[in-house]
Amino acid sequence: MKNPKEEKTFVLVKPDGVRKGLIGEIIKRFEQRDLKIVALEMFESTHEAMDAHYPKDDAWLTRIGEKTKHTYEKYGYDIVKDFGTTENVEIGKVVRTWLMDFMTSAPMVRMVVEGVHAVDMVRKIVGPTMPYLAEMGTIRGDYSADSPAIANAEKRAVFNLVHASETPEEAAHEIEHWFGKSPIFKYPRFGIDA
Ligand code: ADP
């Protein structure tokens, strides 16, 4: 059994977070919640690397389609007008191509964040996918108001500042993908480990 304090998750500050000058603010919010940054780097992604990062199975595409439809149905927008279909998987595929363009549009910052329940804690600090639904106090709720209703009409991804792994298994896969042979550091944080 691993030490619970050593759970790790993967975080990306997306291009909008970097361009809004929020790198420091985002890191601060993890650190102030007793989470430890154990790897950190600015970089530019390629389409290929992003393609390998985001899942492309039907379950994932369906989930994206469902989240999108939720907003369209709630506010009475016409999904066929923006996507040409009502099929979740097809909507998911279109969103995925916009996501590739967005994630390669400016540098990003990648990091590994460690701590108790790091995966769930970081997701909570980041807030839900759609910023317009995110509570104030979350990163997405405090610094973005984007919605698929605007984003999809403009044929682009939702700008929501941060990517964070959803499960420990996804985190392990993403840490391997983005840090591979790069070092993950170990150090005792004052007040937490020492
Ligand atoms: P999360 O990033 O919260 O884990 P998802 O895995 O569901 O969310 O989606 C991945 C990313 O795809 C989101 O962060 C967002 O940038 C983008 N996205 C999701 N749904 C839409 C949509 N309907 N329109 C545009 N972009 C979307």
CSV table of C-alpha atoms and ligand atoms in Angstrom, one decimal:
chain,number,residue,atom,x,y,z
A,1,MET,CA,0.0,0.0,0.0
A,2,LYS,CA,1.4,3.4,-1.1
A,3,ASN,CA,1.7,6.3,1.3
A,4,PRO,CA,-1.6,8.2,0.8
A,5,LYS,CA,0.4,11.5,0.9
A,6,GLU,CA,2.2,10.4,-2.2
A,7,GLU,CA,-0.9,10.3,-4.6
A,8,LYS,CA,0.0,12.1,-7.7
A,9,THR,CA,-2.0,13.9,-10.4
A,10,PHE,CA,-1.2,15.6,-13.7
A,11,VAL,CA,-2.1,19.2,-14.4
A,12,LEU,CA,-1.8,21.4,-17.5
A,13,VAL,CA,-2.2,25.1,-17.4
A,14,LYS,CA,-3.9,25.5,-20.8
A,15,PRO,CA,-3.1,28.2,-23.4
A,16,ASP,CA,-5.8,30.5,-22.0
A,17,GLY,CA,-4.4,30.2,-18.5
A,18,VAL,CA,-0.9,31.1,-19.7
A,19,ARG,CA,-2.2,34.0,-21.8
A,20,LYS,CA,-4.3,35.4,-19.0
A,21,GLY,CA,-1.2,35.4,-16.7
A,22,LEU,CA,-2.6,32.9,-14.3
A,23,ILE,CA,0.3,30.4,-14.0
A,24,GLY,CA,1.2,31.7,-10.6
A,25,GLU,CA,-2.3,32.0,-9.3
A,26,ILE,CA,-3.1,28.4,-10.4
A,27,ILE,CA,0.0,27.0,-8.7
A,28,LYS,CA,-0.7,29.0,-5.6
A,29,ARG,CA,-4.1,27.5,-5.2
A,30,PHE,CA,-2.7,24.0,-5.1
A,31,GLU,CA,0.1,24.9,-2.8
A,32,GLN,CA,-2.1,26.7,-0.3
A,33,ARG,CA,-4.2,23.6,0.0
A,34,ASP,CA,-1.1,21.6,1.1
A,35,LEU,CA,-0.5,20.0,-2.3
A,36,LYS,CA,3.1,19.7,-3.4
A,37,ILE,CA,4.4,20.6,-6.9
A,38,VAL,CA,6.9,17.7,-7.7
A,39,ALA,CA,7.5,18.5,-11.4
A,40,LEU,CA,7.0,21.6,-13.5
A,41,GLU,CA,7.8,22.8,-17.0
A,42,MET,CA,6.6,25.2,-19.7
A,43,PHE,CA,6.3,23.7,-23.2
A,44,GLU,CA,4.5,23.8,-26.5
A,45,SER,CA,2.5,20.8,-27.6
A,46,THR,CA,2.1,19.2,-31.0
A,47,HIS,CA,-1.1,17.9,-32.4
A,48,GLU,CA,0.3,14.4,-32.2
A,49,ALA,CA,1.1,14.7,-28.5
A,50,MET,CA,-2.4,16.2,-27.7
A,51,ASP,CA,-4.0,13.4,-29.8
A,52,ALA,CA,-2.2,10.8,-27.6
A,53,HIS,CA,-3.2,12.7,-24.4
A,54,TYR,CA,-7.0,12.9,-24.9
A,55,PRO,CA,-8.9,9.6,-25.1
A,56,LYS,CA,-10.7,8.8,-28.4
A,57,ASP,CA,-13.0,5.9,-27.3
A,58,ASP,CA,-16.7,6.1,-27.8
A,59,ALA,CA,-17.4,6.4,-24.0
A,60,TRP,CA,-15.2,9.5,-23.8
A,61,LEU,CA,-16.7,11.0,-27.0
A,62,THR,CA,-20.2,10.3,-25.7
A,63,ARG,CA,-19.5,12.0,-22.4
A,64,ILE,CA,-18.3,15.1,-24.3
A,65,GLY,CA,-21.4,15.0,-26.4
A,66,GLU,CA,-23.7,14.7,-23.4
A,67,LYS,CA,-22.0,17.6,-21.5
A,68,THR,CA,-22.4,19.8,-24.7
A,69,LYS,CA,-26.1,18.8,-25.2
A,70,HIS,CA,-26.9,19.6,-21.6
A,71,THR,CA,-26.1,23.3,-22.1
A,72,TYR,CA,-27.8,23.4,-25.5
A,73,GLU,CA,-31.0,21.8,-24.2
A,74,LYS,CA,-31.1,23.9,-21.0
A,75,TYR,CA,-30.9,27.2,-22.9
A,76,GLY,CA,-32.8,26.2,-26.0
A,77,TYR,CA,-29.9,26.5,-28.5
A,78,ASP,CA,-29.9,24.6,-31.7
A,79,ILE,CA,-27.3,21.9,-31.6
A,80,VAL,CA,-27.8,20.9,-35.2
A,81,LYS,CA,-26.9,24.4,-36.3
A,82,ASP,CA,-23.5,24.2,-34.7
A,83,PHE,CA,-22.7,20.5,-35.1
A,84,GLY,CA,-24.9,19.3,-38.0
A,85,THR,CA,-25.9,16.3,-35.8
A,86,THR,CA,-27.5,15.3,-32.5
A,87,GLU,CA,-25.3,12.1,-32.1
A,88,ASN,CA,-23.1,12.3,-29.0
A,89,VAL,CA,-20.1,10.5,-30.5
A,90,GLU,CA,-20.2,12.8,-33.6
A,91,ILE,CA,-20.4,15.9,-31.4
A,92,GLY,CA,-17.5,14.5,-29.3
A,93,LYS,CA,-15.4,14.1,-32.4
A,94,VAL,CA,-15.9,17.6,-33.6
A,95,VAL,CA,-15.1,19.0,-30.1
A,96,ARG,CA,-12.0,16.9,-30.0
A,97,THR,CA,-10.6,18.5,-33.2
A,98,TRP,CA,-11.2,22.0,-31.8
A,99,LEU,CA,-9.5,20.9,-28.6
A,100,MET,CA,-6.4,19.9,-30.6
A,101,ASP,CA,-6.2,23.4,-32.2
A,102,PHE,CA,-6.7,25.1,-28.9
A,103,MET,CA,-4.1,23.1,-27.0
A,104,THR,CA,-1.5,23.9,-29.6
A,105,SER,CA,-2.3,27.6,-29.9
A,106,ALA,CA,0.2,28.9,-27.2
A,107,PRO,CA,2.6,27.5,-24.6
A,108,MET,CA,1.3,25.5,-21.7
A,109,VAL,CA,2.7,24.6,-18.3
A,110,ARG,CA,2.7,21.0,-17.2
A,111,MET,CA,3.1,19.8,-13.7
A,112,VAL,CA,2.8,16.9,-11.3
A,113,VAL,CA,0.9,17.6,-8.1
A,114,GLU,CA,1.3,15.4,-5.1
A,115,GLY,CA,-0.7,15.0,-1.8
A,116,VAL,CA,-3.5,13.3,0.0
A,117,HIS,CA,-6.3,12.5,-2.5
A,118,ALA,CA,-4.4,14.7,-5.0
A,119,VAL,CA,-6.6,13.6,-8.0
A,120,ASP,CA,-9.9,14.5,-6.3
A,121,MET,CA,-8.6,17.6,-4.5
A,122,VAL,CA,-7.2,19.1,-7.6
A,123,ARG,CA,-10.4,18.5,-9.6
A,124,LYS,CA,-12.3,20.2,-6.8
A,125,ILE,CA,-10.0,23.2,-6.7
A,126,VAL,CA,-10.2,23.4,-10.6
A,127,GLY,CA,-14.0,23.2,-10.7
A,128,PRO,CA,-16.3,21.6,-13.3
A,129,THR,CA,-15.6,21.5,-17.0
A,130,MET,CA,-18.0,24.3,-18.0
A,131,PRO,CA,-16.8,27.6,-16.4
A,132,TYR,CA,-20.2,29.1,-16.5
A,133,LEU,CA,-21.4,26.3,-14.1
A,134,ALA,CA,-18.3,26.5,-11.9
A,135,GLU,CA,-18.7,27.7,-8.3
A,136,MET,CA,-16.9,30.9,-7.3
A,137,GLY,CA,-13.8,29.9,-5.3
A,138,THR,CA,-12.8,27.3,-8.0
A,139,ILE,CA,-10.2,28.3,-10.6
A,140,ARG,CA,-12.6,27.9,-13.5
A,141,GLY,CA,-15.4,29.8,-11.5
A,142,ASP,CA,-13.1,32.7,-10.6
A,143,TYR,CA,-11.4,33.3,-13.9
A,144,SER,CA,-13.6,32.2,-16.7
A,145,ALA,CA,-17.2,32.4,-17.8
A,146,ASP,CA,-16.9,30.4,-21.0
A,147,SER,CA,-19.8,28.1,-22.2
A,148,PRO,CA,-20.2,25.7,-25.1
A,149,ALA,CA,-23.0,28.0,-26.3
A,150,ILE,CA,-20.4,30.7,-27.1
A,151,ALA,CA,-17.5,28.4,-27.9
A,152,ASN,CA,-19.3,26.1,-30.3
A,153,ALA,CA,-20.9,28.9,-32.2
A,154,GLU,CA,-17.3,30.2,-32.7
A,155,LYS,CA,-16.2,26.7,-33.6
A,156,ARG,CA,-13.7,26.4,-30.8
A,157,ALA,CA,-13.0,24.5,-27.6
A,158,VAL,CA,-14.3,25.7,-24.2
A,159,PHE,CA,-11.5,27.8,-22.7
A,160,ASN,CA,-11.4,26.6,-19.1
A,161,LEU,CA,-7.8,27.3,-18.0
A,162,VAL,CA,-6.7,24.0,-16.6
A,163,HIS,CA,-6.6,20.3,-17.4
A,164,ALA,CA,-6.5,17.9,-14.5
A,165,SER,CA,-6.6,14.0,-14.5
A,166,GLU,CA,-9.9,12.5,-13.4
A,167,THR,CA,-8.7,9.2,-11.9
A,168,PRO,CA,-5.5,7.9,-10.4
A,169,GLU,CA,-5.2,5.5,-13.4
A,170,GLU,CA,-5.6,8.5,-15.9
A,171,ALA,CA,-3.0,10.4,-13.8
A,172,ALA,CA,-0.5,7.6,-14.0
A,173,HIS,CA,-0.9,7.4,-17.8
A,174,GLU,CA,-0.7,11.2,-18.2
A,175,ILE,CA,2.4,11.6,-16.0
A,176,GLU,CA,4.1,8.9,-18.0
A,177,HIS,CA,3.0,10.5,-21.3
A,178,TRP,CA,4.1,14.1,-20.4
A,179,PHE,CA,7.1,13.5,-18.1
A,180,GLY,CA,8.3,10.1,-19.3
A,181,LYS,CA,12.0,10.1,-18.4
A,182,SER,CA,12.0,13.6,-16.7
A,183,PRO,CA,12.5,13.5,-12.9
A,184,ILE,CA,9.6,13.7,-10.4
A,185,PHE,CA,11.1,15.3,-7.3
A,186,LYS,CA,10.9,14.3,-3.6
A,187,TYR,CA,11.2,16.8,-0.8
A,188,PRO,CA,9.6,17.3,2.6
A,189,ARG,CA,7.2,20.3,2.7
A,190,PHE,CA,7.4,22.2,6.0
A,191,GLY,CA,4.3,21.7,8.0
A,192,ILE,CA,3.2,18.7,6.0
A,193,ASP,CA,6.1,16.2,5.9
A,194,ALA,CA,8.5,17.8,8.3
B,1,ADP,P1,-12.4,18.1,-18.2
B,1,ADP,O1,-11.3,19.0,-18.8
B,1,ADP,O2,-13.1,18.9,-17.1
B,1,ADP,O3,-11.9,16.8,-17.7
B,1,ADP,P2,-13.6,16.8,-20.5
B,1,ADP,O4,-12.7,15.7,-20.4
B,1,ADP,O5,-15.1,16.5,-20.5
B,1,ADP,O6,-13.4,17.9,-19.3
B,1,ADP,O7,-13.3,17.6,-21.8
B,1,ADP,C1,-12.1,17.9,-22.2
B,1,ADP,C2,-12.0,19.4,-22.7
B,1,ADP,O8,-12.7,19.5,-23.9
B,1,ADP,C3,-12.6,20.4,-21.7
B,1,ADP,O9,-11.8,20.8,-20.7
B,1,ADP,C4,-12.9,21.5,-22.7
B,1,ADP,O10,-11.8,22.4,-22.9
B,1,ADP,C5,-13.3,20.8,-24.0
B,1,ADP,N1,-14.7,20.7,-24.2
B,1,ADP,C6,-15.5,19.8,-23.6
B,1,ADP,N2,-16.8,19.9,-24.1
B,1,ADP,C7,-16.7,20.9,-25.0
B,1,ADP,C8,-17.7,21.5,-25.9
B,1,ADP,N3,-18.9,21.2,-25.9
B,1,ADP,N4,-17.3,22.5,-26.7
B,1,ADP,C9,-16.0,22.9,-26.7
B,1,ADP,N5,-15.1,22.3,-25.9
B,1,ADP,C10,-15.4,21.4,-25.1
